[in-house]
């Protein structure tokens, strides 16, 4: 293993009902937990999303409504997922933009807390796009020298993502192999939330990236217009974005 781990790394992949972080649901999740001694454990769950799987999503991952009708709901397996990822860092392919935000929504919806500050996030796709812009299939062929079989099944994508990430370490001369360096490489731009609705200014203050207060400091907006905070909390925004805004709103009182 080329990666140098100081604590476990959980590579995970989601198959879902769609791409809307707030509204769509997980239908399959696979987690590959890699320990510092290179030992591994992998778990895959089919999930009843409690909604219909659209035809366009079925065409991508092949998971039908019939296949998941007797599967547990996400709320039922959420404690097992939290137990598996607790004390680890998280990795995936396009995970910073999709898998991590959607997983956070599902965990919060299940009544479990997800604190982004406890995890380093490593996105093999972002690193790949910085070094060799391609898809996961091409990344696997490029770094691992073989075709990717069963693309878009969660388990195949998870195993391929780990192999790609590990091979990236060996491919580039003097390339970092520790998670905190890979965490920095995994972002094009740092956001205050997971959905990219809250940015940081040059002084690391959270600012709105949308709406009538776009570009303004969140804390100052809430001090002059608390109704805007209430509107967001009652509107269709991602739960993790609301969580971050609540923490800022509480601090803005002092």
PDB file of C-alpha atoms in Angstrom:
ATOM      1  CA  UNK A   1       0.000   0.000   0.000  1.00  0.00           C
ATOM      2  CA  UNK A   2       1.406   3.383  -1.014  1.00  0.00           C
ATOM      3  CA  UNK A   3      -0.881   5.389   1.253  1.00  0.00           C
ATOM      4  CA  UNK A   4       0.509   6.315   4.651  1.00  0.00           C
ATOM      5  CA  UNK A   5      -2.357   6.215   7.119  1.00  0.00           C
ATOM      6  CA  UNK A   6      -2.310   7.361  10.740  1.00  0.00           C
ATOM      7  CA  UNK A   7      -5.925   6.330  11.258  1.00  0.00           C
ATOM      8  CA  UNK A   8      -8.409   4.296   9.200  1.00  0.00           C
ATOM      9  CA  UNK A   9      -9.658   5.593   5.852  1.00  0.00           C
ATOM     10  CA  UNK A  10     -13.216   4.773   4.757  1.00  0.00           C
ATOM     11  CA  UNK A  11     -13.649   4.792   0.994  1.00  0.00           C
ATOM     12  CA  UNK A  12     -17.363   4.777   0.202  1.00  0.00           C
ATOM     13  CA  UNK A  13     -19.736   5.003  -2.731  1.00  0.00           C
ATOM     14  CA  UNK A  14     -23.446   5.675  -2.977  1.00  0.00           C
ATOM     15  CA  UNK A  15     -26.018   4.638  -5.548  1.00  0.00           C
ATOM     16  CA  UNK A  16     -29.060   6.889  -5.247  1.00  0.00           C
ATOM     17  CA  UNK A  17     -32.484   7.818  -6.561  1.00  0.00           C
ATOM     18  CA  UNK A  18     -31.003  10.939  -8.177  1.00  0.00           C
ATOM     19  CA  UNK A  19     -28.564  13.811  -7.744  1.00  0.00           C
ATOM     20  CA  UNK A  20     -30.550  16.256  -5.596  1.00  0.00           C
ATOM     21  CA  UNK A  21     -28.709  16.306  -2.253  1.00  0.00           C
ATOM     22  CA  UNK A  22     -31.738  17.513  -0.301  1.00  0.00           C
ATOM     23  CA  UNK A  23     -34.429  15.330  -1.863  1.00  0.00           C
ATOM     24  CA  UNK A  24     -32.853  12.150  -3.205  1.00  0.00           C
ATOM     25  CA  UNK A  25     -32.116   9.039  -1.171  1.00  0.00           C
ATOM     26  CA  UNK A  26     -29.527   6.263  -0.993  1.00  0.00           C
ATOM     27  CA  UNK A  27     -30.410   2.868  -2.513  1.00  0.00           C
ATOM     28  CA  UNK A  28     -27.006   1.234  -2.033  1.00  0.00           C
ATOM     29  CA  UNK A  29     -23.930   2.077   0.010  1.00  0.00           C
ATOM     30  CA  UNK A  30     -20.590   0.314   0.157  1.00  0.00           C
ATOM     31  CA  UNK A  31     -17.833   1.207   2.614  1.00  0.00           C
ATOM     32  CA  UNK A  32     -14.279  -0.084   2.381  1.00  0.00           C
ATOM     33  CA  UNK A  33     -12.415   0.550   5.639  1.00  0.00           C
ATOM     34  CA  UNK A  34      -8.629   0.515   5.196  1.00  0.00           C
ATOM     35  CA  UNK A  35      -6.546   0.463   8.370  1.00  0.00           C
ATOM     36  CA  UNK A  36      -3.016   1.854   8.876  1.00  0.00           C
ATOM     37  CA  UNK A  37      -1.648  -1.710   8.803  1.00  0.00           C
ATOM     38  CA  UNK A  38      -3.243  -2.151   5.328  1.00  0.00           C
ATOM     39  CA  UNK A  39      -5.897  -4.581   6.621  1.00  0.00           C
ATOM     40  CA  UNK A  40      -9.356  -4.002   5.170  1.00  0.00           C
ATOM     41  CA  UNK A  41     -13.002  -4.666   5.790  1.00  0.00           C
ATOM     42  CA  UNK A  42     -15.849  -3.993   3.386  1.00  0.00           C
ATOM     43  CA  UNK A  43     -19.594  -3.767   3.911  1.00  0.00           C
ATOM     44  CA  UNK A  44     -22.380  -3.208   1.390  1.00  0.00           C
ATOM     45  CA  UNK A  45     -26.021  -2.428   2.137  1.00  0.00           C
ATOM     46  CA  UNK A  46     -29.029  -2.230  -0.148  1.00  0.00           C
ATOM     47  CA  UNK A  47     -31.333   0.481   1.180  1.00  0.00           C
ATOM     48  CA  UNK A  48     -35.068   1.020   0.847  1.00  0.00           C
ATOM     49  CA  UNK A  49     -35.223   4.724  -0.104  1.00  0.00           C
ATOM     50  CA  UNK A  50     -38.921   4.989   0.846  1.00  0.00           C
ATOM     51  CA  UNK A  51     -39.566   6.568  -2.543  1.00  0.00           C
ATOM     52  CA  UNK A  52     -39.693   5.400  -6.155  1.00  0.00           C
ATOM     53  CA  UNK A  53     -36.431   4.920  -8.041  1.00  0.00           C
ATOM     54  CA  UNK A  54     -36.740   6.884 -11.306  1.00  0.00           C
ATOM     55  CA  UNK A  55     -36.115   5.066 -14.583  1.00  0.00           C
ATOM     56  CA  UNK A  56     -33.148   7.296 -15.412  1.00  0.00           C
ATOM     57  CA  UNK A  57     -31.454   6.315 -12.136  1.00  0.00           C
ATOM     58  CA  UNK A  58     -32.213   2.616 -12.658  1.00  0.00           C
ATOM     59  CA  UNK A  59     -30.560   2.855 -16.084  1.00  0.00           C
ATOM     60  CA  UNK A  60     -27.321   3.953 -14.386  1.00  0.00           C
ATOM     61  CA  UNK A  61     -27.040   1.546 -11.450  1.00  0.00           C
ATOM     62  CA  UNK A  62     -29.547  -1.210 -12.302  1.00  0.00           C
ATOM     63  CA  UNK A  63     -31.208  -1.203  -8.866  1.00  0.00           C
ATOM     64  CA  UNK A  64     -34.984  -1.648  -9.106  1.00  0.00           C
ATOM     65  CA  UNK A  65     -37.803  -0.810  -6.715  1.00  0.00           C
ATOM     66  CA  UNK A  66     -38.457  -4.551  -6.414  1.00  0.00           C
ATOM     67  CA  UNK A  67     -34.845  -5.188  -5.388  1.00  0.00           C
ATOM     68  CA  UNK A  68     -34.969  -2.761  -2.443  1.00  0.00           C
ATOM     69  CA  UNK A  69     -38.566  -3.182  -1.279  1.00  0.00           C
ATOM     70  CA  UNK A  70     -37.566  -5.541   1.578  1.00  0.00           C
ATOM     71  CA  UNK A  71     -34.225  -3.847   2.313  1.00  0.00           C
ATOM     72  CA  UNK A  72     -33.774  -1.846   5.535  1.00  0.00           C
ATOM     73  CA  UNK A  73     -34.360   1.890   5.463  1.00  0.00           C
ATOM     74  CA  UNK A  74     -31.367   4.182   5.873  1.00  0.00           C
ATOM     75  CA  UNK A  75     -32.492   5.081   9.391  1.00  0.00           C
ATOM     76  CA  UNK A  76     -32.296   1.399  10.331  1.00  0.00           C
ATOM     77  CA  UNK A  77     -28.684   1.003   9.158  1.00  0.00           C
ATOM     78  CA  UNK A  78     -27.487   4.518  10.071  1.00  0.00           C
ATOM     79  CA  UNK A  79     -26.043   3.459  13.487  1.00  0.00           C
ATOM     80  CA  UNK A  80     -23.953   0.759  11.777  1.00  0.00           C
ATOM     81  CA  UNK A  81     -22.631   3.271   9.260  1.00  0.00           C
ATOM     82  CA  UNK A  82     -21.768   5.769  11.989  1.00  0.00           C
ATOM     83  CA  UNK A  83     -20.000   3.041  13.919  1.00  0.00           C
ATOM     84  CA  UNK A  84     -17.941   2.095  10.861  1.00  0.00           C
ATOM     85  CA  UNK A  85     -16.869   5.643   9.927  1.00  0.00           C
ATOM     86  CA  UNK A  86     -16.335   6.911  13.476  1.00  0.00           C
ATOM     87  CA  UNK A  87     -12.700   7.867  14.065  1.00  0.00           C
ATOM     88  CA  UNK A  88     -11.795   7.584  10.387  1.00  0.00           C
ATOM     89  CA  UNK A  89     -11.169   9.836   7.418  1.00  0.00           C
ATOM     90  CA  UNK A  90     -13.442   9.635   4.373  1.00  0.00           C
ATOM     91  CA  UNK A  91     -12.604   9.093   0.722  1.00  0.00           C
ATOM     92  CA  UNK A  92     -14.355   8.472  -2.541  1.00  0.00           C
ATOM     93  CA  UNK A  93     -14.653   9.435  -6.189  1.00  0.00           C
ATOM     94  CA  UNK A  94     -16.504  12.755  -6.613  1.00  0.00           C
ATOM     95  CA  UNK A  95     -17.272  12.308  -2.924  1.00  0.00           C
ATOM     96  CA  UNK A  96     -16.711  15.906  -1.822  1.00  0.00           C
ATOM     97  CA  UNK A  97     -19.367  17.189  -4.215  1.00  0.00           C
ATOM     98  CA  UNK A  98     -21.907  14.379  -3.969  1.00  0.00           C
ATOM     99  CA  UNK A  99     -21.398  11.335  -1.716  1.00  0.00           C
ATOM    100  CA  UNK A 100     -20.322  13.184   1.454  1.00  0.00           C
ATOM    101  CA  UNK A 101     -23.084  15.860   1.275  1.00  0.00           C
ATOM    102  CA  UNK A 102     -25.778  13.265   0.566  1.00  0.00           C
ATOM    103  CA  UNK A 103     -24.540  10.928   3.300  1.00  0.00           C
ATOM    104  CA  UNK A 104     -24.564  13.862   5.734  1.00  0.00           C
ATOM    105  CA  UNK A 105     -28.189  14.606   4.785  1.00  0.00           C
ATOM    106  CA  UNK A 106     -29.237  11.004   5.362  1.00  0.00           C
ATOM    107  CA  UNK A 107     -27.464  10.808   8.739  1.00  0.00           C
ATOM    108  CA  UNK A 108     -28.940  14.104   9.947  1.00  0.00           C
ATOM    109  CA  UNK A 109     -32.378  13.053   8.695  1.00  0.00           C
ATOM    110  CA  UNK A 110     -31.979   9.891  10.776  1.00  0.00           C
ATOM    111  CA  UNK A 111     -31.324  11.936  13.911  1.00  0.00           C
ATOM    112  CA  UNK A 112     -27.559  11.311  13.993  1.00  0.00           C
ATOM    113  CA  UNK A 113     -25.023  14.116  14.081  1.00  0.00           C
ATOM    114  CA  UNK A 114     -22.459  14.449  11.300  1.00  0.00           C
ATOM    115  CA  UNK A 115     -19.612  16.818  12.139  1.00  0.00           C
ATOM    116  CA  UNK A 116     -17.490  17.575   9.084  1.00  0.00           C
ATOM    117  CA  UNK A 117     -14.668  18.944  11.230  1.00  0.00           C
ATOM    118  CA  UNK A 118     -13.944  15.422  12.538  1.00  0.00           C
ATOM    119  CA  UNK A 119     -12.994  14.081   9.107  1.00  0.00           C
ATOM    120  CA  UNK A 120     -10.332  14.673   6.503  1.00  0.00           C
ATOM    121  CA  UNK A 121     -11.907  14.233   3.065  1.00  0.00           C
ATOM    122  CA  UNK A 122      -9.937  12.717   0.200  1.00  0.00           C
ATOM    123  CA  UNK A 123     -11.504  12.833  -3.245  1.00  0.00           C
ATOM    124  CA  UNK A 124      -9.669  10.660  -5.784  1.00  0.00           C
ATOM    125  CA  UNK A 125     -11.623  12.274  -8.624  1.00  0.00           C
ATOM    126  CA  UNK A 126     -10.517  15.802  -7.719  1.00  0.00           C
ATOM    127  CA  UNK A 127      -6.913  14.638  -7.458  1.00  0.00           C
ATOM    128  CA  UNK A 128      -7.321  12.775 -10.738  1.00  0.00           C
ATOM    129  CA  UNK A 129      -8.835  15.799 -12.497  1.00  0.00           C
ATOM    130  CA  UNK A 130      -5.978  17.933 -11.257  1.00  0.00           C
ATOM    131  CA  UNK A 131      -3.422  15.437 -12.501  1.00  0.00           C
ATOM    132  CA  UNK A 132      -5.164  13.532 -15.345  1.00  0.00           C
ATOM    133  CA  UNK A 133      -8.688  14.812 -16.149  1.00  0.00           C
ATOM    134  CA  UNK A 134     -10.827  11.697 -16.801  1.00  0.00           C
ATOM    135  CA  UNK A 135     -13.684   9.487 -15.467  1.00  0.00           C
ATOM    136  CA  UNK A 136     -13.353   6.666 -12.911  1.00  0.00           C
ATOM    137  CA  UNK A 137     -13.227   4.077 -15.709  1.00  0.00           C
ATOM    138  CA  UNK A 138     -10.408   5.980 -17.428  1.00  0.00           C
ATOM    139  CA  UNK A 139      -8.668   6.627 -14.091  1.00  0.00           C
ATOM    140  CA  UNK A 140      -8.720   2.904 -13.348  1.00  0.00           C
ATOM    141  CA  UNK A 141      -7.328   2.074 -16.794  1.00  0.00           C
ATOM    142  CA  UNK A 142      -4.677   4.814 -16.530  1.00  0.00           C
ATOM    143  CA  UNK A 143      -3.446   4.141 -12.982  1.00  0.00           C
ATOM    144  CA  UNK A 144      -4.159   0.422 -12.598  1.00  0.00           C
ATOM    145  CA  UNK A 145      -3.598  -0.719 -16.192  1.00  0.00           C
ATOM    146  CA  UNK A 146      -6.796  -2.756 -16.558  1.00  0.00           C
ATOM    147  CA  UNK A 147     -10.447  -2.215 -17.535  1.00  0.00           C
ATOM    148  CA  UNK A 148     -13.049  -1.498 -14.852  1.00  0.00           C
ATOM    149  CA  UNK A 149     -15.680  -4.236 -14.732  1.00  0.00           C
ATOM    150  CA  UNK A 150     -19.210  -3.593 -13.390  1.00  0.00           C
ATOM    151  CA  UNK A 151     -18.886   0.196 -13.301  1.00  0.00           C
ATOM    152  CA  UNK A 152     -21.721   1.872 -11.361  1.00  0.00           C
ATOM    153  CA  UNK A 153     -22.167  -0.968  -8.914  1.00  0.00           C
ATOM    154  CA  UNK A 154     -21.258   0.481  -5.528  1.00  0.00           C
ATOM    155  CA  UNK A 155     -18.830  -2.288  -4.583  1.00  0.00           C
ATOM    156  CA  UNK A 156     -16.959  -2.237  -7.918  1.00  0.00           C
ATOM    157  CA  UNK A 157     -16.701   1.567  -7.785  1.00  0.00           C
ATOM    158  CA  UNK A 158     -15.465   1.527  -4.179  1.00  0.00           C
ATOM    159  CA  UNK A 159     -12.764  -1.064  -4.853  1.00  0.00           C
ATOM    160  CA  UNK A 160     -11.715   0.737  -8.035  1.00  0.00           C
ATOM    161  CA  UNK A 161     -11.603   4.097  -6.228  1.00  0.00           C
ATOM    162  CA  UNK A 162      -9.319   2.724  -3.523  1.00  0.00           C
ATOM    163  CA  UNK A 163      -7.018   1.137  -6.098  1.00  0.00           C
ATOM    164  CA  UNK A 164      -6.917   4.409  -8.079  1.00  0.00           C
ATOM    165  CA  UNK A 165      -6.159   6.469  -4.967  1.00  0.00           C
ATOM    166  CA  UNK A 166      -3.446   4.074  -3.846  1.00  0.00           C
ATOM    167  CA  UNK A 167      -1.937   3.933  -7.356  1.00  0.00           C
ATOM    168  CA  UNK A 168      -1.878   7.742  -7.567  1.00  0.00           C
ATOM    169  CA  UNK A 169       0.621   7.756  -4.692  1.00  0.00           C
ATOM    170  CA  UNK A 170       3.004   5.509  -6.596  1.00  0.00           C
ATOM    171  CA  UNK A 171       2.493   7.163  -9.997  1.00  0.00           C
ATOM    172  CA  UNK A 172       3.700  10.685  -9.225  1.00  0.00           C
ATOM    173  CA  UNK A 173       7.198  11.418  -8.032  1.00  0.00           C
ATOM    174  CA  UNK A 174       7.307  13.018  -4.543  1.00  0.00           C
ATOM    175  CA  UNK A 175       3.509  12.812  -4.341  1.00  0.00           C
ATOM    176  CA  UNK A 176       2.121  13.079  -0.760  1.00  0.00           C
ATOM    177  CA  UNK A 177       0.879   9.871   0.825  1.00  0.00           C
ATOM    178  CA  UNK A 178      -0.607  11.231   4.046  1.00  0.00           C
ATOM    179  CA  UNK A 179      -4.272  12.086   4.409  1.00  0.00           C
ATOM    180  CA  UNK A 180      -3.865  15.714   5.522  1.00  0.00           C
ATOM    181  CA  UNK A 181      -1.968  16.513   2.280  1.00  0.00           C
ATOM    182  CA  UNK A 182      -4.455  14.575   0.146  1.00  0.00           C
ATOM    183  CA  UNK A 183      -7.274  16.404   1.949  1.00  0.00           C
ATOM    184  CA  UNK A 184      -5.851  19.730   0.695  1.00  0.00           C
ATOM    185  CA  UNK A 185      -5.511  18.352  -2.850  1.00  0.00           C
ATOM    186  CA  UNK A 186      -9.133  17.165  -2.812  1.00  0.00           C
ATOM    187  CA  UNK A 187     -10.682  20.637  -2.977  1.00  0.00           C
ATOM    188  CA  UNK A 188     -10.775  23.127  -5.832  1.00  0.00           C
ATOM    189  CA  UNK A 189     -12.243  25.654  -3.430  1.00  0.00           C
ATOM    190  CA  UNK A 190     -12.955  25.402   0.280  1.00  0.00           C
ATOM    191  CA  UNK A 191     -16.598  25.832   1.336  1.00  0.00           C
ATOM    192  CA  UNK A 192     -18.078  26.420   4.783  1.00  0.00           C
ATOM    193  CA  UNK A 193     -20.785  23.830   4.125  1.00  0.00           C
ATOM    194  CA  UNK A 194     -20.997  20.699   1.964  1.00  0.00           C
ATOM    195  CA  UNK A 195     -23.309  22.012  -0.771  1.00  0.00           C
ATOM    196  CA  UNK A 196     -21.187  25.041  -1.704  1.00  0.00           C
ATOM    197  CA  UNK A 197     -23.820  27.546  -0.591  1.00  0.00           C
ATOM    198  CA  UNK A 198     -21.510  29.136   1.988  1.00  0.00           C
ATOM    199  CA  UNK A 199     -18.014  30.296   1.050  1.00  0.00           C
ATOM    200  CA  UNK A 200     -15.147  31.888   2.958  1.00  0.00           C
ATOM    201  CA  UNK A 201     -13.804  35.376   2.272  1.00  0.00           C
ATOM    202  CA  UNK A 202     -10.120  36.273   2.373  1.00  0.00           C
ATOM    203  CA  UNK A 203     -10.306  36.524   6.188  1.00  0.00           C
ATOM    204  CA  UNK A 204     -11.965  33.095   6.594  1.00  0.00           C
ATOM    205  CA  UNK A 205     -15.366  34.633   7.401  1.00  0.00           C
ATOM    206  CA  UNK A 206     -18.384  32.651   6.164  1.00  0.00           C
ATOM    207  CA  UNK A 207     -20.228  34.478   3.355  1.00  0.00           C
ATOM    208  CA  UNK A 208     -23.374  33.708   1.381  1.00  0.00           C
ATOM    209  CA  UNK A 209     -22.826  32.361  -2.143  1.00  0.00           C
ATOM    210  CA  UNK A 210     -26.488  32.777  -3.150  1.00  0.00           C
ATOM    211  CA  UNK A 211     -29.515  35.031  -2.797  1.00  0.00           C
ATOM    212  CA  UNK A 212     -29.952  38.699  -2.038  1.00  0.00           C
ATOM    213  CA  UNK A 213     -27.042  38.705   0.441  1.00  0.00           C
ATOM    214  CA  UNK A 214     -24.582  36.956  -1.874  1.00  0.00           C
ATOM    215  CA  UNK A 215     -21.012  37.921  -0.962  1.00  0.00           C
ATOM    216  CA  UNK A 216     -21.997  39.304   2.454  1.00  0.00           C
ATOM    217  CA  UNK A 217     -20.835  37.911   5.795  1.00  0.00           C
ATOM    218  CA  UNK A 218     -23.365  35.474   7.252  1.00  0.00           C
ATOM    219  CA  UNK A 219     -22.856  36.720  10.805  1.00  0.00           C
ATOM    220  CA  UNK A 220     -23.507  40.343   9.832  1.00  0.00           C
ATOM    221  CA  UNK A 221     -26.589  39.414   7.788  1.00  0.00           C
ATOM    222  CA  UNK A 222     -28.108  37.563  10.738  1.00  0.00           C
ATOM    223  CA  UNK A 223     -27.390  40.498  13.046  1.00  0.00           C
ATOM    224  CA  UNK A 224     -29.403  42.829  10.813  1.00  0.00           C
ATOM    225  CA  UNK A 225     -31.986  40.428   9.330  1.00  0.00           C
ATOM    226  CA  UNK A 226     -32.743  37.459  11.586  1.00  0.00           C
ATOM    227  CA  UNK A 227     -35.797  36.736   9.466  1.00  0.00           C
ATOM    228  CA  UNK A 228     -33.474  35.587   6.695  1.00  0.00           C
ATOM    229  CA  UNK A 229     -32.170  32.857   9.001  1.00  0.00           C
ATOM    230  CA  UNK A 230     -35.741  31.764   9.789  1.00  0.00           C
ATOM    231  CA  UNK A 231     -36.625  31.706   6.103  1.00  0.00           C
ATOM    232  CA  UNK A 232     -33.662  29.439   5.305  1.00  0.00           C
ATOM    233  CA  UNK A 233     -34.483  27.073   8.168  1.00  0.00           C
ATOM    234  CA  UNK A 234     -38.038  26.649   6.858  1.00  0.00           C
ATOM    235  CA  UNK A 235     -37.056  26.402   3.176  1.00  0.00           C
ATOM    236  CA  UNK A 236     -35.736  23.481   1.139  1.00  0.00           C
ATOM    237  CA  UNK A 237     -32.029  23.798   1.926  1.00  0.00           C
ATOM    238  CA  UNK A 238     -29.656  20.921   2.791  1.00  0.00           C
ATOM    239  CA  UNK A 239     -29.727  19.987   6.467  1.00  0.00           C
ATOM    240  CA  UNK A 240     -25.961  20.344   6.848  1.00  0.00           C
ATOM    241  CA  UNK A 241     -26.115  23.902   5.444  1.00  0.00           C
ATOM    242  CA  UNK A 242     -28.819  24.681   8.004  1.00  0.00           C
ATOM    243  CA  UNK A 243     -26.652  23.148  10.748  1.00  0.00           C
ATOM    244  CA  UNK A 244     -23.696  25.383   9.829  1.00  0.00           C
ATOM    245  CA  UNK A 245     -25.939  28.461   9.656  1.00  0.00           C
ATOM    246  CA  UNK A 246     -27.420  27.659  13.071  1.00  0.00           C
ATOM    247  CA  UNK A 247     -23.929  27.554  14.598  1.00  0.00           C
ATOM    248  CA  UNK A 248     -23.094  30.918  12.990  1.00  0.00           C
ATOM    249  CA  UNK A 249     -26.397  32.400  14.100  1.00  0.00           C
ATOM    250  CA  UNK A 250     -25.776  31.364  17.705  1.00  0.00           C
ATOM    251  CA  UNK A 251     -22.310  32.945  17.605  1.00  0.00           C
ATOM    252  CA  UNK A 252     -23.702  36.137  16.047  1.00  0.00           C
ATOM    253  CA  UNK A 253     -25.615  36.832  19.281  1.00  0.00           C
ATOM    254  CA  UNK A 254     -22.373  37.507  21.136  1.00  0.00           C
TER     255      UNK A 254
END
